[in-house]
Amino acid sequence: MNQETVGECLGEDHGHGAASLPLPSSEVCARTAAIFRALGDERRLSLLALLAHREMCVSELTERLKDNLPAISQRLKLLRAERIVVTRRQGKHVFYSLADNHVAQLIANGLAHGCESDGQ
Amino acid sequence: MNQETVGECLGEDHGHGAASLPLPSSEVCARTAAIFRALGDERRLSLLALLAHREMCVSELTERLKDNLPAISQRLKLLRAERIVVTRRQGKHVFYSLADNHVAQLIANGLAHGCESDGQ
DNA sequence: AAAACACTTGACGAAATCATCAAGTGTTCT
DNA sequence: AGAACACTTGATGATTTCGTCAAGTGTTTT
């Protein structure tokens, strides 16, 4: 992403009167907050950390995370509703993967920060 | 024909010899999720979008967001607890700013994604 | 010292979120 | 067609989170 895009999202004032600091539209804030909220759960994040490696079906995720399948499926449902993951059916299996590399980037950055600020 | 699919998905021994993919430690996941959770609220995010411009005291934030002061203060308290913002007292005023560039980057990236995926 | 200003905090009810489980759907195998 | 597999969904109760307001703290002004 380039700096201009970020600036527009922050609502930077490209004009010349400096008094008001514009906010992103409330739609953008709401959408962004919804994404962050979806990422803001330890178990969903573990799920996403696995999917950051490669696509996986629900059974494999269930087994790797040692949890029960409906629980995993519910979390995936929420992530799908927020368009953070996408699905692909192949035979009996449903494969999940991260929706795009922007999402992947967001998760990677978050985890990197989580690493650094851990234990402080 | 279909054995192949199952084999690729779960491995032939169905989890007793599957290669382990690295997961972040649960501490890192928990810390990261806590950060995302803190960012995952529209009003807190508006607050942070303003602080992305420059540091501000509570009164100014309150005025710009047209909300009541205790409400703003409570949100800032949560953000401070997660070390997403830091404070600096100057006379009667308490100035808030983003804790570091990494946090700023995270917010900017999130908003950029929120921009792109908005309205879809 | 007292008043005024700029916040911060504690507490409590309201609202949103989450895990769990039974029941349902879609696909493949026999 | 029926059974088995791989999920998905709806409902419900428990937990967590949030907004609100009264009361408290720290700083400056008078």
mmCIF file of C-alpha atoms (C1' of nucleotides) in Angstrom:
data_model
loop_
_atom_site.group_PDB
_atom_site.id
_atom_site.type_symbol
_atom_site.label_atom_id
_atom_site.label_comp_id
_atom_site.label_asym_id
_atom_site.label_seq_id
_atom_site.Cartn_x
_atom_site.Cartn_y
_atom_site.Cartn_z
ATOM 1 C CA MET A 1 0.000 0.000 0.000
ATOM 2 C CA ASN A 2 1.258 3.430 -0.775
ATOM 3 C CA GLN A 3 1.328 6.423 1.517
ATOM 4 C CA GLU A 4 -1.366 8.228 -0.373
ATOM 5 C CA THR A 5 -3.841 5.450 0.263
ATOM 6 C CA VAL A 6 -3.113 5.486 3.978
ATOM 7 C CA GLY A 7 -3.435 9.223 4.064
ATOM 8 C CA GLU A 8 -6.802 9.153 2.398
ATOM 9 C CA CYS A 9 -8.010 6.562 4.840
ATOM 10 C CA LEU A 10 -6.905 8.626 7.794
ATOM 11 C CA GLY A 11 -8.710 11.549 6.316
ATOM 12 C CA GLU A 12 -5.665 13.707 5.883
ATOM 13 C CA ASP A 13 -6.323 17.252 4.902
ATOM 14 C CA HIS A 14 -4.734 17.879 1.531
ATOM 15 C CA GLY A 15 -6.142 21.375 1.461
ATOM 16 C CA HIS A 16 -4.810 24.491 3.098
ATOM 17 C CA GLY A 17 -7.012 25.378 6.065
ATOM 18 C CA ALA A 18 -5.481 23.447 8.951
ATOM 19 C CA ALA A 19 -8.051 23.805 11.704
ATOM 20 C CA SER A 20 -9.991 20.573 11.244
ATOM 21 C CA LEU A 21 -8.457 17.150 11.377
ATOM 22 C CA PRO A 22 -10.835 15.007 9.363
ATOM 23 C CA LEU A 23 -11.642 11.500 10.471
ATOM 24 C CA PRO A 24 -12.098 8.489 8.235
ATOM 25 C CA SER A 25 -15.757 8.081 7.354
ATOM 26 C CA SER A 26 -17.720 6.233 9.966
ATOM 27 C CA GLU A 27 -18.321 3.448 7.438
ATOM 28 C CA VAL A 28 -14.580 2.929 7.087
ATOM 29 C CA CYS A 29 -14.098 3.062 10.842
ATOM 30 C CA ALA A 30 -16.912 0.581 11.363
ATOM 31 C CA ARG A 31 -15.608 -1.811 8.734
ATOM 32 C CA THR A 32 -12.048 -1.582 10.027
ATOM 33 C CA ALA A 33 -13.153 -2.064 13.616
ATOM 34 C CA ALA A 34 -15.129 -5.129 12.561
ATOM 35 C CA ILE A 35 -12.010 -6.635 10.997
ATOM 36 C CA PHE A 36 -9.897 -5.899 14.075
ATOM 37 C CA ARG A 37 -12.618 -7.278 16.333
ATOM 38 C CA ALA A 38 -12.644 -10.505 14.349
ATOM 39 C CA LEU A 39 -8.862 -10.776 14.748
ATOM 40 C CA GLY A 40 -9.105 -9.936 18.432
ATOM 41 C CA ASP A 41 -9.610 -13.378 19.835
ATOM 42 C CA GLU A 42 -6.831 -15.772 20.761
ATOM 43 C CA ARG A 43 -8.459 -18.867 19.326
ATOM 44 C CA ARG A 44 -9.474 -17.248 16.071
ATOM 45 C CA LEU A 45 -5.988 -15.831 15.776
ATOM 46 C CA SER A 46 -4.437 -19.286 16.239
ATOM 47 C CA LEU A 47 -6.683 -20.473 13.455
ATOM 48 C CA LEU A 48 -5.495 -17.650 11.223
ATOM 49 C CA ALA A 49 -1.866 -18.234 12.126
ATOM 50 C CA LEU A 50 -2.249 -21.770 10.807
ATOM 51 C CA LEU A 51 -4.008 -20.593 7.660
ATOM 52 C CA ALA A 52 -1.160 -18.154 7.116
ATOM 53 C CA HIS A 53 0.932 -21.215 6.215
ATOM 54 C CA ARG A 54 -1.464 -22.688 3.700
ATOM 55 C CA GLU A 55 -5.119 -23.561 3.153
ATOM 56 C CA MET A 56 -6.532 -26.262 5.399
ATOM 57 C CA CYS A 57 -9.780 -28.123 5.840
ATOM 58 C CA VAL A 58 -11.762 -27.969 9.053
ATOM 59 C CA SER A 59 -10.684 -31.418 10.191
ATOM 60 C CA GLU A 60 -7.025 -30.559 9.970
ATOM 61 C CA LEU A 61 -7.506 -27.279 11.821
ATOM 62 C CA THR A 62 -9.493 -29.113 14.464
ATOM 63 C CA GLU A 63 -6.819 -31.694 14.913
ATOM 64 C CA ARG A 64 -3.895 -29.270 14.951
ATOM 65 C CA LEU A 65 -5.600 -27.036 17.495
ATOM 66 C CA LYS A 66 -6.903 -29.979 19.498
ATOM 67 C CA ASP A 67 -10.417 -28.631 19.757
ATOM 68 C CA ASN A 68 -13.838 -29.892 18.765
ATOM 69 C CA LEU A 69 -15.054 -29.453 15.235
ATOM 70 C CA PRO A 70 -18.230 -27.424 15.760
ATOM 71 C CA ALA A 71 -16.269 -24.913 17.828
ATOM 72 C CA ILE A 72 -13.729 -24.458 15.041
ATOM 73 C CA SER A 73 -16.505 -24.228 12.487
ATOM 74 C CA GLN A 74 -18.264 -21.499 14.437
ATOM 75 C CA ARG A 75 -15.106 -19.414 14.588
ATOM 76 C CA LEU A 76 -14.534 -19.908 10.888
ATOM 77 C CA LYS A 77 -18.103 -18.846 10.236
ATOM 78 C CA LEU A 78 -17.448 -15.535 11.962
ATOM 79 C CA LEU A 79 -14.170 -15.034 10.077
ATOM 80 C CA ARG A 80 -15.927 -15.804 6.825
ATOM 81 C CA ALA A 81 -18.718 -13.352 7.620
ATOM 82 C CA GLU A 82 -16.052 -10.669 7.954
ATOM 83 C CA ARG A 83 -14.466 -11.821 4.694
ATOM 84 C CA ILE A 84 -11.189 -12.587 6.439
ATOM 85 C CA VAL A 85 -11.155 -16.143 5.160
ATOM 86 C CA VAL A 86 -12.628 -17.743 2.056
ATOM 87 C CA THR A 87 -13.747 -21.291 1.406
ATOM 88 C CA ARG A 88 -13.400 -23.802 -1.350
ATOM 89 C CA ARG A 89 -15.195 -27.108 -1.356
ATOM 90 C CA GLN A 90 -13.416 -30.147 -2.675
ATOM 91 C CA GLY A 91 -15.360 -33.351 -2.317
ATOM 92 C CA LYS A 92 -16.365 -33.829 1.285
ATOM 93 C CA HIS A 93 -13.828 -31.317 2.539
ATOM 94 C CA VAL A 94 -14.136 -27.569 2.875
ATOM 95 C CA PHE A 95 -10.826 -25.789 2.602
ATOM 96 C CA TYR A 96 -10.271 -22.440 4.264
ATOM 97 C CA SER A 97 -7.649 -19.864 3.411
ATOM 98 C CA LEU A 98 -6.926 -16.216 4.113
ATOM 99 C CA ALA A 99 -9.038 -13.945 1.918
ATOM 100 C CA ASP A 100 -6.142 -11.902 0.492
ATOM 101 C CA ASN A 101 -2.599 -10.903 1.257
ATOM 102 C CA HIS A 102 -3.699 -7.645 2.767
ATOM 103 C CA VAL A 103 -5.313 -9.656 5.538
ATOM 104 C CA ALA A 104 -2.238 -11.855 5.733
ATOM 105 C CA GLN A 105 -0.106 -8.740 6.111
ATOM 106 C CA LEU A 106 -2.326 -7.408 8.874
ATOM 107 C CA ILE A 107 -2.058 -10.656 10.810
ATOM 108 C CA ALA A 108 1.696 -10.883 10.306
ATOM 109 C CA ASN A 109 2.184 -7.303 11.487
ATOM 110 C CA GLY A 110 -0.012 -7.887 14.499
ATOM 111 C CA LEU A 111 1.846 -11.018 15.511
ATOM 112 C CA ALA A 112 5.167 -9.248 15.026
ATOM 113 C CA HIS A 113 4.029 -6.533 17.394
ATOM 114 C CA GLY A 114 2.652 -9.122 19.786
ATOM 115 C CA CYS A 115 6.085 -10.728 19.804
ATOM 116 C CA GLU A 116 7.899 -7.513 20.566
ATOM 117 C CA SER A 117 5.575 -6.265 23.262
ATOM 118 C CA ASP A 118 5.258 -9.673 24.865
ATOM 119 C CA GLY A 119 6.554 -10.072 28.390
ATOM 120 C CA GLN A 120 7.078 -6.391 28.974
ATOM 121 C CA MET B 1 -9.741 -41.712 -6.337
ATOM 122 C CA ASN B 2 -10.930 -40.016 -3.240
ATOM 123 C CA GLN B 3 -8.267 -41.467 -0.993
ATOM 124 C CA GLU B 4 -5.886 -39.029 -2.550
ATOM 125 C CA THR B 5 -7.863 -36.069 -1.304
ATOM 126 C CA VAL B 6 -7.999 -37.336 2.224
ATOM 127 C CA GLY B 7 -4.351 -38.185 2.107
ATOM 128 C CA GLU B 8 -3.357 -34.715 1.024
ATOM 129 C CA CYS B 9 -5.548 -33.089 3.601
ATOM 130 C CA LEU B 10 -4.760 -34.996 6.732
ATOM 131 C CA GLY B 11 -1.800 -37.174 5.959
ATOM 132 C CA GLU B 12 -2.092 -40.936 5.618
ATOM 133 C CA ASP B 13 -1.716 -41.626 9.315
ATOM 134 C CA HIS B 14 -4.356 -39.069 10.153
ATOM 135 C CA GLY B 15 -2.478 -36.974 12.653
ATOM 136 C CA HIS B 16 -0.038 -39.377 14.231
ATOM 137 C CA GLY B 17 2.874 -38.317 12.129
ATOM 138 C CA ALA B 18 1.786 -35.064 10.527
ATOM 139 C CA ALA B 19 4.461 -32.428 10.120
ATOM 140 C CA SER B 20 3.914 -29.681 12.654
ATOM 141 C CA LEU B 21 3.485 -26.189 11.317
ATOM 142 C CA PRO B 22 4.859 -23.503 13.614
ATOM 143 C CA LEU B 23 2.226 -21.689 15.650
ATOM 144 C CA PRO B 24 3.064 -18.564 17.606
ATOM 145 C CA SER B 25 3.247 -19.269 21.319
ATOM 146 C CA SER B 26 -0.053 -18.901 23.095
ATOM 147 C CA GLU B 27 1.375 -15.906 24.968
ATOM 148 C CA VAL B 28 2.088 -14.142 21.680
ATOM 149 C CA CYS B 29 -1.330 -15.073 20.326
ATOM 150 C CA ALA B 30 -2.977 -13.816 23.498
ATOM 151 C CA ARG B 31 -1.062 -10.555 23.488
ATOM 152 C CA THR B 32 -1.705 -9.991 19.784
ATOM 153 C CA ALA B 33 -5.387 -10.806 20.145
ATOM 154 C CA ALA B 34 -5.604 -8.323 23.029
ATOM 155 C CA ILE B 35 -4.169 -5.591 20.809
ATOM 156 C CA PHE B 36 -6.555 -6.408 17.963
ATOM 157 C CA ARG B 37 -9.478 -6.551 20.370
ATOM 158 C CA ALA B 38 -8.582 -3.094 21.646
ATOM 159 C CA LEU B 39 -8.524 -1.786 18.065
ATOM 160 C CA GLY B 40 -11.750 -3.577 17.265
ATOM 161 C CA ASP B 41 -14.215 -0.940 18.331
ATOM 162 C CA GLU B 42 -15.443 1.864 16.122
ATOM 163 C CA ARG B 43 -15.263 4.566 18.761
ATOM 164 C CA ARG B 44 -11.851 3.598 20.011
ATOM 165 C CA LEU B 45 -10.667 3.463 16.428
ATOM 166 C CA SER B 46 -11.969 6.988 15.773
ATOM 167 C CA LEU B 47 -9.992 8.092 18.790
ATOM 168 C CA LEU B 48 -6.876 6.464 17.416
ATOM 169 C CA ALA B 49 -7.431 7.883 13.945
ATOM 170 C CA LEU B 50 -7.330 11.336 15.494
ATOM 171 C CA LEU B 51 -4.226 10.523 17.513
ATOM 172 C CA ALA B 52 -2.606 9.310 14.303
ATOM 173 C CA HIS B 53 -2.479 12.985 13.303
ATOM 174 C CA ARG B 54 -0.829 14.242 16.486
ATOM 175 C CA GLU B 55 -1.064 14.057 20.267
ATOM 176 C CA MET B 56 -4.187 15.512 21.831
ATOM 177 C CA CYS B 57 -5.580 16.099 25.284
ATOM 178 C CA VAL B 58 -8.829 14.521 26.429
ATOM 179 C CA SER B 59 -10.803 17.735 26.073
ATOM 180 C CA GLU B 60 -9.836 18.135 22.453
ATOM 181 C CA LEU B 61 -10.666 14.525 21.654
ATOM 182 C CA THR B 62 -13.969 14.928 23.434
ATOM 183 C CA GLU B 63 -14.803 18.014 21.447
ATOM 184 C CA ARG B 64 -13.744 16.630 18.082
ATOM 185 C CA LEU B 65 -15.693 13.432 18.620
ATOM 186 C CA LYS B 66 -18.660 15.228 20.176
ATOM 187 C CA ASP B 67 -18.956 12.830 23.074
ATOM 188 C CA ASN B 68 -18.849 13.152 26.833
ATOM 189 C CA LEU B 69 -15.535 13.286 28.595
ATOM 190 C CA PRO B 70 -15.815 10.315 30.963
ATOM 191 C CA ALA B 71 -16.748 8.096 28.036
ATOM 192 C CA ILE B 72 -13.643 9.172 26.114
ATOM 193 C CA SER B 73 -11.528 8.764 29.209
ATOM 194 C CA GLN B 74 -12.774 5.223 29.756
ATOM 195 C CA ARG B 75 -11.850 4.251 26.194
ATOM 196 C CA LEU B 76 -8.440 5.828 26.577
ATOM 197 C CA LYS B 77 -7.973 3.921 29.816
ATOM 198 C CA LEU B 78 -8.498 0.652 27.984
ATOM 199 C CA LEU B 79 -6.137 1.674 25.173
ATOM 200 C CA ARG B 80 -3.528 2.678 27.719
ATOM 201 C CA ALA B 81 -3.910 -0.629 29.550
ATOM 202 C CA GLU B 82 -3.044 -2.353 26.266
ATOM 203 C CA ARG B 83 -0.113 0.026 25.784
ATOM 204 C CA ILE B 84 -1.555 1.278 22.508
ATOM 205 C CA VAL B 85 -1.432 4.882 23.663
ATOM 206 C CA VAL B 86 0.804 6.700 26.126
ATOM 207 C CA THR B 87 0.176 9.784 28.223
ATOM 208 C CA ARG B 88 2.063 12.897 29.108
ATOM 209 C CA ARG B 89 0.821 15.374 31.657
ATOM 210 C CA GLN B 90 1.330 19.068 31.046
ATOM 211 C CA GLY B 91 -0.243 21.304 33.622
ATOM 212 C CA LYS B 92 -3.906 20.509 33.913
ATOM 213 C CA HIS B 93 -3.982 18.653 30.630
ATOM 214 C CA VAL B 94 -3.182 15.030 29.878
ATOM 215 C CA PHE B 95 -1.949 14.481 26.352
ATOM 216 C CA TYR B 96 -2.414 11.159 24.628
ATOM 217 C CA SER B 97 -0.466 9.823 21.677
ATOM 218 C CA LEU B 98 0.070 6.520 19.905
ATOM 219 C CA ALA B 99 2.546 4.352 21.782
ATOM 220 C CA ASP B 100 4.915 3.711 18.863
ATOM 221 C CA ASN B 101 5.229 3.566 15.072
ATOM 222 C CA HIS B 102 4.389 -0.082 15.009
ATOM 223 C CA VAL B 103 0.969 0.630 16.461
ATOM 224 C CA ALA B 104 0.533 3.543 14.087
ATOM 225 C CA GLN B 105 1.398 1.268 11.184
ATOM 226 C CA LEU B 106 -1.078 -1.349 12.340
ATOM 227 C CA ILE B 107 -3.856 1.212 12.509
ATOM 228 C CA ALA B 108 -2.972 2.734 9.148
ATOM 229 C CA ASN B 109 -2.891 -0.692 7.505
ATOM 230 C CA GLY B 110 -6.191 -1.634 9.058
ATOM 231 C CA LEU B 111 -7.874 1.542 7.890
ATOM 232 C CA ALA B 112 -6.422 1.105 4.420
ATOM 233 C CA HIS B 113 -7.955 -2.351 4.273
ATOM 234 C CA GLY B 114 -11.191 -0.998 5.690
ATOM 235 C CA CYS B 115 -11.180 1.542 2.864
ATOM 236 C CA GLU B 116 -10.668 -1.044 0.177
ATOM 237 C CA SER B 117 -13.174 -3.575 1.443
ATOM 238 C CA ASP B 118 -15.745 -0.937 2.315
ATOM 239 C CA GLY B 119 -19.082 -1.034 0.571
ATOM 240 C CA GLN B 120 -18.548 -4.446 -0.923
ATOM 241 C "C1'" DA C 1 -6.834 28.014 51.401
ATOM 242 C "C1'" DA C 2 -10.539 27.531 48.531
ATOM 243 C "C1'" DA C 3 -12.377 27.227 44.042
ATOM 244 C "C1'" DA C 4 -12.067 25.803 39.414
ATOM 245 C "C1'" DC C 5 -10.464 22.992 35.864
ATOM 246 C "C1'" DA C 6 -9.180 18.583 33.650
ATOM 247 C "C1'" DC C 7 -9.471 14.574 33.963
ATOM 248 C "C1'" DT C 8 -9.797 9.379 36.347
ATOM 249 C "C1'" DT C 9 -12.017 5.788 38.661
ATOM 250 C "C1'" DG C 10 -15.543 2.460 40.650
ATOM 251 C "C1'" DA C 11 -19.741 0.448 40.252
ATOM 252 C "C1'" DC C 12 -23.734 -1.300 38.179
ATOM 253 C "C1'" DG C 13 -27.147 -2.470 34.725
ATOM 254 C "C1'" DA C 14 -27.547 -3.288 29.688
ATOM 255 C "C1'" DA C 15 -25.905 -5.275 25.550
ATOM 256 C "C1'" DA C 16 -22.882 -8.067 22.884
ATOM 257 C "C1'" DT C 17 -20.080 -12.217 22.599
ATOM 258 C "C1'" DC C 18 -18.865 -17.064 23.123
ATOM 259 C "C1'" DA C 19 -18.912 -22.055 23.864
ATOM 260 C "C1'" DT C 20 -21.645 -25.957 23.564
ATOM 261 C "C1'" DC C 21 -24.633 -29.361 21.706
ATOM 262 C "C1'" DA C 22 -28.315 -31.289 19.127
ATOM 263 C "C1'" DA C 23 -30.001 -31.332 14.679
ATOM 264 C "C1'" DG C 24 -29.484 -30.349 9.700
ATOM 265 C "C1'" DT C 25 -27.029 -30.133 4.915
ATOM 266 C "C1'" DG C 26 -24.115 -31.642 1.176
ATOM 267 C "C1'" DT C 27 -21.053 -35.161 -0.804
ATOM 268 C "C1'" DT C 28 -19.188 -39.683 -1.488
ATOM 269 C "C1'" DC C 29 -19.030 -44.582 -0.933
ATOM 270 C "C1'" DT C 30 -21.163 -49.188 -1.107
ATOM 271 C "C1'" DA D 1 -30.927 -46.147 -1.872
ATOM 272 C "C1'" DG D 2 -28.801 -46.028 2.489
ATOM 273 C "C1'" DA D 3 -24.849 -45.277 5.359
ATOM 274 C "C1'" DA D 4 -20.933 -42.658 6.455
ATOM 275 C "C1'" DC D 5 -18.236 -38.641 6.426
ATOM 276 C "C1'" DA D 6 -17.344 -33.637 6.818
ATOM 277 C "C1'" DC D 7 -18.938 -30.130 8.076
ATOM 278 C "C1'" DT D 8 -22.822 -26.090 9.218
ATOM 279 C "C1'" DT D 9 -26.370 -24.070 11.731
ATOM 280 C "C1'" DG D 10 -29.731 -22.588 15.457
ATOM 281 C "C1'" DA D 11 -30.615 -22.083 20.041
ATOM 282 C "C1'" DT D 12 -29.425 -21.313 24.710
ATOM 283 C "C1'" DG D 13 -27.050 -20.068 28.775
ATOM 284 C "C1'" DA D 14 -22.745 -18.225 30.676
ATOM 285 C "C1'" DT D 15 -19.305 -14.778 30.396
ATOM 286 C "C1'" DT D 16 -17.432 -10.510 28.933
ATOM 287 C "C1'" DT D 17 -17.712 -5.957 27.528
ATOM 288 C "C1'" DC D 18 -19.657 -1.191 27.458
ATOM 289 C "C1'" DG D 19 -21.845 3.107 28.560
ATOM 290 C "C1'" DT D 20 -23.175 5.999 32.216
ATOM 291 C "C1'" DC D 21 -22.837 8.650 36.265
ATOM 292 C "C1'" DA D 22 -21.468 9.899 40.801
ATOM 293 C "C1'" DA D 23 -17.479 10.557 43.316
ATOM 294 C "C1'" DG D 24 -12.429 11.093 43.609
ATOM 295 C "C1'" DT D 25 -7.501 12.887 42.269
ATOM 296 C "C1'" DG D 26 -4.079 16.138 40.690
ATOM 297 C "C1'" DT D 27 -2.970 20.874 39.117
ATOM 298 C "C1'" DT D 28 -3.496 25.715 38.622
ATOM 299 C "C1'" DT D 29 -5.712 30.043 39.672
ATOM 300 C "C1'" DT D 30 -7.468 33.488 42.844
#
